[in-house]
Short mmCIF file of N, CA and C in Angstrom, two decimals:
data_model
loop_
_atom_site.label_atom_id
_atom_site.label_comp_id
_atom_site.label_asym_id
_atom_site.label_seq_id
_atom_site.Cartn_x
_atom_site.Cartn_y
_atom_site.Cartn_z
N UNK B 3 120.84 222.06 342.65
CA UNK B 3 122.22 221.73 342.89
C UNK B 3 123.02 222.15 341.66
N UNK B 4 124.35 222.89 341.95
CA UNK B 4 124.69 223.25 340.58
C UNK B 4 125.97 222.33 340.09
N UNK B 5 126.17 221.18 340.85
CA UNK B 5 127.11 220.34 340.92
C UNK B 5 126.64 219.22 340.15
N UNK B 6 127.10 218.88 338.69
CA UNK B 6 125.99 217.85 338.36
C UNK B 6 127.13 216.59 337.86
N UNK B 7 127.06 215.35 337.71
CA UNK B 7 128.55 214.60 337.20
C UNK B 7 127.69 214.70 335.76
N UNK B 8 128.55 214.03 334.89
CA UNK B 8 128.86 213.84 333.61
C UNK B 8 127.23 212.95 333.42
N UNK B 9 127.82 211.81 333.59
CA UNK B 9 126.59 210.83 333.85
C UNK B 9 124.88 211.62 333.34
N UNK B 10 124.57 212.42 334.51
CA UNK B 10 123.47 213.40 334.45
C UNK B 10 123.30 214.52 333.25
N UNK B 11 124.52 214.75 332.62
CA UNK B 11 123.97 216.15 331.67
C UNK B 11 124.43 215.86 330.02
N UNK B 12 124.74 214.40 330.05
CA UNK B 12 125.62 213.92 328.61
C UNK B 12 124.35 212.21 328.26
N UNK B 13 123.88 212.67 327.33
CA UNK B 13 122.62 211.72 327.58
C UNK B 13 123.44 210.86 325.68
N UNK B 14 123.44 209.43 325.95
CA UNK B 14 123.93 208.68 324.58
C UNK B 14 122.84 208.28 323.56
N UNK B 15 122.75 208.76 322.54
CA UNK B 15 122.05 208.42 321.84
C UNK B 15 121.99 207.23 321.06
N UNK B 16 121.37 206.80 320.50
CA UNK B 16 120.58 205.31 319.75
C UNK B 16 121.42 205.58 318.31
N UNK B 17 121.56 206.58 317.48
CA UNK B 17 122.22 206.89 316.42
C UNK B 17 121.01 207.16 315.28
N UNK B 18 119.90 206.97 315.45
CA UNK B 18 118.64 207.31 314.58
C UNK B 18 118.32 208.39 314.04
N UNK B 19 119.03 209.75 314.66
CA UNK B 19 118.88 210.80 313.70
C UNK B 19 119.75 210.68 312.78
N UNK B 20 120.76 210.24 313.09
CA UNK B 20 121.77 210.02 312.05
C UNK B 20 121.75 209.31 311.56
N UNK B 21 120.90 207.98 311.28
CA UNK B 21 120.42 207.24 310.01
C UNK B 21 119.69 207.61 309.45
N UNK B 22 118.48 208.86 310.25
CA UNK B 22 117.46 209.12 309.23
C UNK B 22 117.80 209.99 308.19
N UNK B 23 119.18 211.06 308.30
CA UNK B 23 119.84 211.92 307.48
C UNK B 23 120.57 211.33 306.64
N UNK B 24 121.70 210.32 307.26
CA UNK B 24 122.02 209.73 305.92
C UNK B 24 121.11 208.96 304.97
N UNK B 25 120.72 208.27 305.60
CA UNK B 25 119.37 207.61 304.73
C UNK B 25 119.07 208.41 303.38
N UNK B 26 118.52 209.88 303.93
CA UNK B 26 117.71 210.86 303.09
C UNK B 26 118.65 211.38 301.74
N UNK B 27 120.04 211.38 302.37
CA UNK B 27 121.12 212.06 301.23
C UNK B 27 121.58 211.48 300.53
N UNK B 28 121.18 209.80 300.59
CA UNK B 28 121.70 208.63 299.94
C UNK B 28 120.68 208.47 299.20
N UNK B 29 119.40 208.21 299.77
CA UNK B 29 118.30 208.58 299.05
C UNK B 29 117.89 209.70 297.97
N UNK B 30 118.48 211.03 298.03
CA UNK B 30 117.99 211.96 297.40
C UNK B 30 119.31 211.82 296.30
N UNK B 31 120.56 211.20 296.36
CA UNK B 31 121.48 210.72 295.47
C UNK B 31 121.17 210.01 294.95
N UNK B 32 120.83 209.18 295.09
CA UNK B 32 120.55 208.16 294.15
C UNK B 32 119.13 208.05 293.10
N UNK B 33 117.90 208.99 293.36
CA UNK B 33 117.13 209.79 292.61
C UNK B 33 117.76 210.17 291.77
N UNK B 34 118.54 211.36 292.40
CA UNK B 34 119.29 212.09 290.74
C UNK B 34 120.25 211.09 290.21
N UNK B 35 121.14 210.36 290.76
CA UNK B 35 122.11 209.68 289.67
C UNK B 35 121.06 208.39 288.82
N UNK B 36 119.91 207.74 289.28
CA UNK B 36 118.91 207.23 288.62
C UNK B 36 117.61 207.96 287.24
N UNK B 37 117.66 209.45 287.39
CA UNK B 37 117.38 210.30 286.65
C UNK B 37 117.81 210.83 285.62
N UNK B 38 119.25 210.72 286.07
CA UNK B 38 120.07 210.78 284.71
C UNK B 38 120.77 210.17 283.88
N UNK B 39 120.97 208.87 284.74
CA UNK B 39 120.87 207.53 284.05
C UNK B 39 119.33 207.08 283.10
N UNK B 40 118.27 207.53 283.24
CA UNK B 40 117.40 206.90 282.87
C UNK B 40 116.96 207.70 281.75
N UNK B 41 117.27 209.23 281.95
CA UNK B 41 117.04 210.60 280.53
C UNK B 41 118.23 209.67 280.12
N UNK B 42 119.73 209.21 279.71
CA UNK B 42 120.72 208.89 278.82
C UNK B 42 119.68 208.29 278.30
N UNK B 43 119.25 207.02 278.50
CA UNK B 43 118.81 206.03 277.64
C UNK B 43 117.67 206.05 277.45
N UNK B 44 117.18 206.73 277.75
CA UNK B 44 115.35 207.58 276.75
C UNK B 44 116.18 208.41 275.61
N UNK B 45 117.33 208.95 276.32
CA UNK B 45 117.86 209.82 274.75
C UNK B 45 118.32 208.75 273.82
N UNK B 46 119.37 207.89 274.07
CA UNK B 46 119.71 206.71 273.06
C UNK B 46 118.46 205.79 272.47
N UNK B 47 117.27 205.91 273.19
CA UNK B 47 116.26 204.87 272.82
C UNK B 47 116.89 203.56 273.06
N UNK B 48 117.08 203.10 274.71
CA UNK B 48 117.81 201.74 274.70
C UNK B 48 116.68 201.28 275.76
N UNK B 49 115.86 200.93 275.26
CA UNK B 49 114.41 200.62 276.39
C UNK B 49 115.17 199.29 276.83
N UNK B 50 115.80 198.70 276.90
CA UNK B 50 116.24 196.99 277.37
C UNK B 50 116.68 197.51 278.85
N UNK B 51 117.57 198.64 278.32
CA UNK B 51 118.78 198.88 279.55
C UNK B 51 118.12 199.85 280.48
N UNK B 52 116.73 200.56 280.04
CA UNK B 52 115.95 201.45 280.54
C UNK B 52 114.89 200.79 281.46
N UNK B 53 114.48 199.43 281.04
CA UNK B 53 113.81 198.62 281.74
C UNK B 53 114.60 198.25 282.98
N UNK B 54 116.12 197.78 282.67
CA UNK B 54 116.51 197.09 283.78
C UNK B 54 117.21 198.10 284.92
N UNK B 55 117.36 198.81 284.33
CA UNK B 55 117.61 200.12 285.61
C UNK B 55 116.49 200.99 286.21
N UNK B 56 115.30 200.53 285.80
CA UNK B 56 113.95 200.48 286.98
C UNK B 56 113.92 199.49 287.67
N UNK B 57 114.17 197.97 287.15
CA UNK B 57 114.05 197.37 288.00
C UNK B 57 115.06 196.82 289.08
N UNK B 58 116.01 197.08 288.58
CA UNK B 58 116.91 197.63 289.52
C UNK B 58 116.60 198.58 290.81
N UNK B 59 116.31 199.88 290.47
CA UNK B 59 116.47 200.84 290.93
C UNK B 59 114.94 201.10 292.07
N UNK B 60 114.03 200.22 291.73
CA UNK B 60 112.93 199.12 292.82
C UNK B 60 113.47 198.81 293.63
N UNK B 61 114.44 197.91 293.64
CA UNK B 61 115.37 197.20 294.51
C UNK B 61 116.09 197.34 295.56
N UNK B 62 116.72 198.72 294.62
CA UNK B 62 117.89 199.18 296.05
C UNK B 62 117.41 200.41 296.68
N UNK B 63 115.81 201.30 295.98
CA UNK B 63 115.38 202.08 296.80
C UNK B 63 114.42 201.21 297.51
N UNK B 64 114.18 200.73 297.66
CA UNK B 64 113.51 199.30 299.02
C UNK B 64 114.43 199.43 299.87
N UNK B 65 115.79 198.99 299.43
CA UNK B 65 117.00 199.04 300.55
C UNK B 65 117.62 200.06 300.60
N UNK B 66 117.18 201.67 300.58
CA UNK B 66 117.44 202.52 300.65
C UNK B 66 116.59 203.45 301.55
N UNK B 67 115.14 203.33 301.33
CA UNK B 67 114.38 204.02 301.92
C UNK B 67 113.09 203.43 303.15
N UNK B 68 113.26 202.01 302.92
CA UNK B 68 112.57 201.00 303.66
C UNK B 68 113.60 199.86 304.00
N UNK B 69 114.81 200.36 304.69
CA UNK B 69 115.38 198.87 305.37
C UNK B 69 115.04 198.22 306.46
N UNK B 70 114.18 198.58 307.28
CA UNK B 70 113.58 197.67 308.68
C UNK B 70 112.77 196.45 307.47
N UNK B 71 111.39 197.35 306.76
CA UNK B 71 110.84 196.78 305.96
C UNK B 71 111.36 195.04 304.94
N UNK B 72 112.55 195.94 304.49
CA UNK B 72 113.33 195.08 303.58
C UNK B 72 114.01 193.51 304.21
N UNK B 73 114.57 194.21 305.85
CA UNK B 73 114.85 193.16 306.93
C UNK B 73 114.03 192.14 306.97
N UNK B 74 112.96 192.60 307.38
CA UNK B 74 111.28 191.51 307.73
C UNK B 74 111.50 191.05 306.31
N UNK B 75 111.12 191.31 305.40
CA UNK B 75 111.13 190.51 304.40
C UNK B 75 111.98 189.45 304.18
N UNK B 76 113.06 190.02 304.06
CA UNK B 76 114.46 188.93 303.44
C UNK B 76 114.52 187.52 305.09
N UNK B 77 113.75 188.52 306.08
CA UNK B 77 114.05 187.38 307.04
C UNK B 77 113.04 186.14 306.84
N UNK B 78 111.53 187.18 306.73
CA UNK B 78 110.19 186.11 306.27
C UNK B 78 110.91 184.68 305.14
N UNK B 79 111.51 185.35 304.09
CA UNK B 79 111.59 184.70 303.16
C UNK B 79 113.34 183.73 303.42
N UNK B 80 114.02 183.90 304.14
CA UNK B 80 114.77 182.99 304.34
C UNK B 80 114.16 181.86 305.21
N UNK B 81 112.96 182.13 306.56
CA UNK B 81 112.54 181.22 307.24
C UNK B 81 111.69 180.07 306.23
N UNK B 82 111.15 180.50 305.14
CA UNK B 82 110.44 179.88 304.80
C UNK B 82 111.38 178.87 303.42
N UNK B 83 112.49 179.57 303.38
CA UNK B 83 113.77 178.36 302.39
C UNK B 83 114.77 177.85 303.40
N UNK B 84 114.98 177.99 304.51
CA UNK B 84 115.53 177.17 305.35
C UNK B 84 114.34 176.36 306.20
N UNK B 85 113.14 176.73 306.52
CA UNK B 85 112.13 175.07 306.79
C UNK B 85 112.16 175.94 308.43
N UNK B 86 112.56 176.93 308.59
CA UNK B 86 112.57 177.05 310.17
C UNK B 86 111.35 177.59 310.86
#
């Protein structure tokens, strides 16, 4: 049939390729702006501020590159400080 409606040839997507791309460019940003934040202060020798922008930077690539992951977690761990 070469008569087809809209319905049939326009299919809606979930939006998942397009989280997995931004994801990746936010991800691959924040590598380099964490890289060169972290050469400054290997060059200054400021290991305090070099420490805390790893552990930082643990943190928000968890919530950068593992957010379903990060979800389950923060949810595990609210059920178990609200008693539910």
């Amino acid at each position: 049939m070469l008569h087809q409606t809209a319905s049939e040839t326009l299919a809606l997507t979930t939006g998942a390729d397009l989280k997995g791309w931004i994801l990746a460019v936010v991800g691959n940003l924040f590598a380099a702006f964490l890289a060169v934040r972290a050469l400054g202060h290997f060059l200054k020798k400021e290991w305090g501020e070099m420490l805390t922008l790893f552990v930082a930077a643990v943190f928000v690539a968890g919530i950068v590159w593992f957010p379903d992951g990060v979800k389950t977690l923060l949810g595990d761990v609210w059920k178990k400080v609200a008693g539910a």
